[in-house]
PDB file of C-alpha atoms in Angstrom:
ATOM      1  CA  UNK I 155     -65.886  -1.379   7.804  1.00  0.00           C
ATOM      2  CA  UNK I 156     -62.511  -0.182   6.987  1.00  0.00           C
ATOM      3  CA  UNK I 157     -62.027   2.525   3.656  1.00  0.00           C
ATOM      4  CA  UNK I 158     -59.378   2.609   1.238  1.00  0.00           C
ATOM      5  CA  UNK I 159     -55.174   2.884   2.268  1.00  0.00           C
ATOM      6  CA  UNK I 160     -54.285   5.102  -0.407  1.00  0.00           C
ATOM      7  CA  UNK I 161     -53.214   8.351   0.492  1.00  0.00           C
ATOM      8  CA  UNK I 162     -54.403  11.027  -1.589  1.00  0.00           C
ATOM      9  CA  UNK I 163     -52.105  11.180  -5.181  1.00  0.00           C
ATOM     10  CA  UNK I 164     -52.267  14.611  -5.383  1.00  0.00           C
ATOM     11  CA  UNK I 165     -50.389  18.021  -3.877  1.00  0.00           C
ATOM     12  CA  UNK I 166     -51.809  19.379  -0.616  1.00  0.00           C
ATOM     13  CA  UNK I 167     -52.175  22.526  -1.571  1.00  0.00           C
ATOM     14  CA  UNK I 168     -53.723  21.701  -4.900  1.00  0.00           C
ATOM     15  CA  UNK I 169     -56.969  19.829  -3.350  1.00  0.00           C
ATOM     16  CA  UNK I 170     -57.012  22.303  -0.658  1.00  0.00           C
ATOM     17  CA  UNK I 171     -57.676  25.153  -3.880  1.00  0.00           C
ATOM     18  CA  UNK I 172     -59.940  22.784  -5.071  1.00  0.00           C
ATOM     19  CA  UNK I 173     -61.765  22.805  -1.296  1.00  0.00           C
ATOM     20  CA  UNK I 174     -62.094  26.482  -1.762  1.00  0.00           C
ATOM     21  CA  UNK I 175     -63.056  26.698  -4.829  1.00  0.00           C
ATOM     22  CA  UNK I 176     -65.816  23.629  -4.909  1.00  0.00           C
ATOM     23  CA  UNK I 177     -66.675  25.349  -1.339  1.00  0.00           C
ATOM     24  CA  UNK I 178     -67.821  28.839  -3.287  1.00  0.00           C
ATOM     25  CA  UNK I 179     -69.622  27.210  -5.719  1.00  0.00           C
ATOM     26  CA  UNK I 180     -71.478  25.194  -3.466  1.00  0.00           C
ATOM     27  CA  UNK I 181     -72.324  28.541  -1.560  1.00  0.00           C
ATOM     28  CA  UNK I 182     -73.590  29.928  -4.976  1.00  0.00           C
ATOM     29  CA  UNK I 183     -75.910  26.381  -5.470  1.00  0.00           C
ATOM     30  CA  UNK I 184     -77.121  27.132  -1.816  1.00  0.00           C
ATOM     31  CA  UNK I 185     -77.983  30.460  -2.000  1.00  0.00           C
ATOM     32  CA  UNK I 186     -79.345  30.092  -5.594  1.00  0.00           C
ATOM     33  CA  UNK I 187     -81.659  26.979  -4.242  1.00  0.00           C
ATOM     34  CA  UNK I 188     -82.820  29.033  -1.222  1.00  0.00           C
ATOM     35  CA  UNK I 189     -84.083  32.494  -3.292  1.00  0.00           C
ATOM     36  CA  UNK I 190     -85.582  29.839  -5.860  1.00  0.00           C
ATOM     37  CA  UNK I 191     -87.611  28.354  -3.447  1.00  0.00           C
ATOM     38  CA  UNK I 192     -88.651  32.063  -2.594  1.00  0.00           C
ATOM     39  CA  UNK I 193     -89.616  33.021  -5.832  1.00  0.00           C
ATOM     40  CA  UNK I 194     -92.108  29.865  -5.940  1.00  0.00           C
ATOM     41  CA  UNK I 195     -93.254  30.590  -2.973  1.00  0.00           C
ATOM     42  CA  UNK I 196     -93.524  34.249  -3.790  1.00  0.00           C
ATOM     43  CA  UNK I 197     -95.264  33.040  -6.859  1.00  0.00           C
ATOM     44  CA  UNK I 198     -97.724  30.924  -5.270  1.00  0.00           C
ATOM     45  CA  UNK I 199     -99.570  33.018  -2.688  1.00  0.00           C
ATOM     46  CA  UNK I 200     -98.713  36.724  -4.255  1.00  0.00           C
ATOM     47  CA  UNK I 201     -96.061  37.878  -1.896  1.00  0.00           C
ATOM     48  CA  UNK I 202     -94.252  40.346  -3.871  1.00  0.00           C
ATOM     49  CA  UNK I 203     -90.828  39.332  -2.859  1.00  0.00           C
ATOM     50  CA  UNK I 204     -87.669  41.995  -3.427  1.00  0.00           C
ATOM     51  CA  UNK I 205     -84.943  39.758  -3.607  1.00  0.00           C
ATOM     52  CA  UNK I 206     -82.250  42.342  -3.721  1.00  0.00           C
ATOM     53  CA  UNK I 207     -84.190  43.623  -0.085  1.00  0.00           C
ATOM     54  CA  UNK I 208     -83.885  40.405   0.951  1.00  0.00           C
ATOM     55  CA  UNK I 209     -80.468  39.450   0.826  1.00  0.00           C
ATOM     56  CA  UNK I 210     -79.681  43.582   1.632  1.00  0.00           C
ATOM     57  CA  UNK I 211     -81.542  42.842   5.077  1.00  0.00           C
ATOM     58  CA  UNK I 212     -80.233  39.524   5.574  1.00  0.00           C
ATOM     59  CA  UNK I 213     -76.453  41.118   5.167  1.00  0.00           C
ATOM     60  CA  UNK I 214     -77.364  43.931   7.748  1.00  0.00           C
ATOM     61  CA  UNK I 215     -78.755  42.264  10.508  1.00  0.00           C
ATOM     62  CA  UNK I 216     -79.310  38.440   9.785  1.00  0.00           C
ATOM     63  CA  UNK I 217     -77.155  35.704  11.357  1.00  0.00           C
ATOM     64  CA  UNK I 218     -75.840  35.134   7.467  1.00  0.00           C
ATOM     65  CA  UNK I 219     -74.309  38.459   6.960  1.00  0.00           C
ATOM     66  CA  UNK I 220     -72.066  37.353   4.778  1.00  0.00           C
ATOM     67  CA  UNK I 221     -70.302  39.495   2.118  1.00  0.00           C
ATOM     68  CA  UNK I 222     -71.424  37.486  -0.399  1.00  0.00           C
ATOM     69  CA  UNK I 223     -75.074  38.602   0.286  1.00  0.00           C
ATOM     70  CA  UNK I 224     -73.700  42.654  -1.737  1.00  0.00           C
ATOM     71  CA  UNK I 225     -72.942  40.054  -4.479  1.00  0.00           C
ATOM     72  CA  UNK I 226     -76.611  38.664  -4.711  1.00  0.00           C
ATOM     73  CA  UNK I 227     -77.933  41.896  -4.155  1.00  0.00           C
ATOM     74  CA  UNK I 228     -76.181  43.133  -7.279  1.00  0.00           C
ATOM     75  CA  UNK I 229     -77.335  39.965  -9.178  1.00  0.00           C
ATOM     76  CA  UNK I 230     -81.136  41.040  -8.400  1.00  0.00           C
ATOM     77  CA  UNK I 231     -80.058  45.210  -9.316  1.00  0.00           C
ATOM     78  CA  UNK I 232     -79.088  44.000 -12.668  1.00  0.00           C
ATOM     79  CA  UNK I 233     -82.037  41.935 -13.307  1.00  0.00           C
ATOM     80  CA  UNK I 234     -85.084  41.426 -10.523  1.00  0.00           C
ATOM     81  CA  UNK I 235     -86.806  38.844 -12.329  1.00  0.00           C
ATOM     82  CA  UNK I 236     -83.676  36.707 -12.504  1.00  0.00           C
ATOM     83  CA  UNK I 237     -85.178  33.221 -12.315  1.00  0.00           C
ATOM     84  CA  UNK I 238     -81.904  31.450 -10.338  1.00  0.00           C
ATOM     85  CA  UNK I 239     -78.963  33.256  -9.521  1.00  0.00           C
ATOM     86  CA  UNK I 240     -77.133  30.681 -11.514  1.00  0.00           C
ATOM     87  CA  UNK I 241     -77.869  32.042 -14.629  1.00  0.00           C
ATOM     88  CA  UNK I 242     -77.024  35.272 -13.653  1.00  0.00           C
ATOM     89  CA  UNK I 243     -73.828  36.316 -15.766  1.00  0.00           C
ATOM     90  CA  UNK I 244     -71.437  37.078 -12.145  1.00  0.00           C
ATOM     91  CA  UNK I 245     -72.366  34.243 -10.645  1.00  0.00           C
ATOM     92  CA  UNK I 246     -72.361  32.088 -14.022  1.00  0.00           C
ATOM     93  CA  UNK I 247     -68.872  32.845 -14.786  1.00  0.00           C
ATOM     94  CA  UNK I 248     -68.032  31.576 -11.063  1.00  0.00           C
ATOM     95  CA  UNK I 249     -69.662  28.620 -11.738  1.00  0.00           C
ATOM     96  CA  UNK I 250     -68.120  27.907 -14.707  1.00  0.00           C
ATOM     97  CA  UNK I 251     -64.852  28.115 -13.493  1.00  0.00           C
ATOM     98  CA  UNK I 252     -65.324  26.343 -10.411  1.00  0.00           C
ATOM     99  CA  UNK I 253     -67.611  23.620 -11.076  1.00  0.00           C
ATOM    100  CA  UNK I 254     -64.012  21.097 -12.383  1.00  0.00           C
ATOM    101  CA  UNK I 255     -63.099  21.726  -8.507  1.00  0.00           C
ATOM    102  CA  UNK I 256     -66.237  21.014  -7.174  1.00  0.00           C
ATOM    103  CA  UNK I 257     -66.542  17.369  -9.054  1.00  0.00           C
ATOM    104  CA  UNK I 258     -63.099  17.092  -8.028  1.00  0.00           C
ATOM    105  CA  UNK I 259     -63.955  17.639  -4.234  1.00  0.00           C
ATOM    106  CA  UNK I 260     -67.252  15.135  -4.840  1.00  0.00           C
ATOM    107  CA  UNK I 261     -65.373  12.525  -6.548  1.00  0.00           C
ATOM    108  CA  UNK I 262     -62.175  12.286  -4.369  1.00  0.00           C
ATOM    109  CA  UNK I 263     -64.493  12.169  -1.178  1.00  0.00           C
ATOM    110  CA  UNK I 264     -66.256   9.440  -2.631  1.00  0.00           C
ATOM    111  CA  UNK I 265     -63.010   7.717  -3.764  1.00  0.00           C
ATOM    112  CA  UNK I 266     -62.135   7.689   0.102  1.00  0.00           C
ATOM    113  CA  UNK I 267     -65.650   7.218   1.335  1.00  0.00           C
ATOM    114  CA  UNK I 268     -66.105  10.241   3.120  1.00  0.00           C
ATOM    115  CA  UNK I 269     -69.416  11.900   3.044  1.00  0.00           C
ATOM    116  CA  UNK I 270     -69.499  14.738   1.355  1.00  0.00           C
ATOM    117  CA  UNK I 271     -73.793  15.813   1.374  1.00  0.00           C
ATOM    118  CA  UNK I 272     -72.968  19.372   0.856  1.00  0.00           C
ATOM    119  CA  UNK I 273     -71.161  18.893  -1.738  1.00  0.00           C
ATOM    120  CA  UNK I 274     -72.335  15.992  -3.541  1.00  0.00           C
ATOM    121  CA  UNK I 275     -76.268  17.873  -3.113  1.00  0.00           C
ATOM    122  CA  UNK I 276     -74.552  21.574  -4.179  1.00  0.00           C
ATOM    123  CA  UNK I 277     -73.184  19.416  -7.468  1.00  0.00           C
ATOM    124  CA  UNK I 278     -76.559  17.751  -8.099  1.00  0.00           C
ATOM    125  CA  UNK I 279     -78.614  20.734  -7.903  1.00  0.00           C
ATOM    126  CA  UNK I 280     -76.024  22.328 -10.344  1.00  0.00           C
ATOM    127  CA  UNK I 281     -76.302  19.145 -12.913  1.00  0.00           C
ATOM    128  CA  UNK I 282     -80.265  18.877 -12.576  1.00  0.00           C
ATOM    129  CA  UNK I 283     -80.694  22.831 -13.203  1.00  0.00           C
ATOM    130  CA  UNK I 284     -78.355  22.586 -16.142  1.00  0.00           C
ATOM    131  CA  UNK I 285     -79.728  19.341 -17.702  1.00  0.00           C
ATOM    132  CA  UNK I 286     -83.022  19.253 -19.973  1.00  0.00           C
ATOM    133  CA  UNK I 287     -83.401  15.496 -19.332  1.00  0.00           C
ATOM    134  CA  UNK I 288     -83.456  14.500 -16.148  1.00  0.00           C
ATOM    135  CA  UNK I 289     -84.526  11.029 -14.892  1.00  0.00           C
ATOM    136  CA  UNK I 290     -87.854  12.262 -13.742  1.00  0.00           C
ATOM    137  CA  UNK I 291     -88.973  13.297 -17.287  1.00  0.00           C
ATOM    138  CA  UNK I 292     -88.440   8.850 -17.815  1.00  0.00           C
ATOM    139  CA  UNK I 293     -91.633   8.714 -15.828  1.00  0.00           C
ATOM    140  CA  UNK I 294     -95.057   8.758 -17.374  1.00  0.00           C
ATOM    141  CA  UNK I 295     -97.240  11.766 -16.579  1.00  0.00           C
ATOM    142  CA  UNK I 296    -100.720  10.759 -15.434  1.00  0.00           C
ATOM    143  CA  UNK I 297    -103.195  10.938 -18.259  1.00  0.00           C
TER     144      UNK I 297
END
């Protein structure tokens, strides 16, 4: 199976800004997946979780340790009960602004057929949160 011969119609260093930038928010889909999944959890058998703790602990000792952990810490200051650090207003204004590169990213690696899961999952996760009709809600509920 061969892919398409086209080179890429666009300037270098324009997709490689869209790289970084559909990169970040696909970091801030990640992340705000992972501490969702917590905060069910947390829900479900009582644990009490401290977000903010969590990602402060994870930044000072965790194979992670990524700067970007302060960020989500700060997200969690301003508001502990924050339900998905997507809706938080720092990390919704990064979203908003990045989410054209990230189709851009999805779409262009699909154009070329090259697999982009990250991606194409971090953009999914970002539709289905965002969308109040999702193709699940097209199947009955059992009565």
């Amino acid at each position: 199976m061969t892919g398409p011969e086209a080179k890429i119609a666009a300037d270098p260093q324009v997709v490689i800004n869209w790289v970084r930038d559909a990169l970040y928010a696909a970091k801030i889909c990640s992340y705000a997946q992972g501490f969702a999944l917590m905060r069910l959890a947390s829900h479900e058998f009582s644990y009490n979780l401290n977000y903010g703790e969590i990602a402060r602990i994870w930044r000072g000792g965790c194979i992670i340790r990524a700067h970007f952990l302060n960020d989500i810490r700060q997200a969690f200051a301003r508001k502990p009960e924050l339900p998905n650090l997507m809706v938080d207003s720092e990390f919704a204004q990064a979203m908003n602004v990045r989410q054209a590169a990230l189709r851009k990213v999805v779409a262009l690696a699909a154009e070329r057929r090259h697999p982009a899961l990250a991606f194409s999952s971090a953009l999914a996760y970002y539709d289905a949160y965002r969308s109040a009709s999702l193709p699940a809600n097209l199947t009955p509920s059992p009565t």
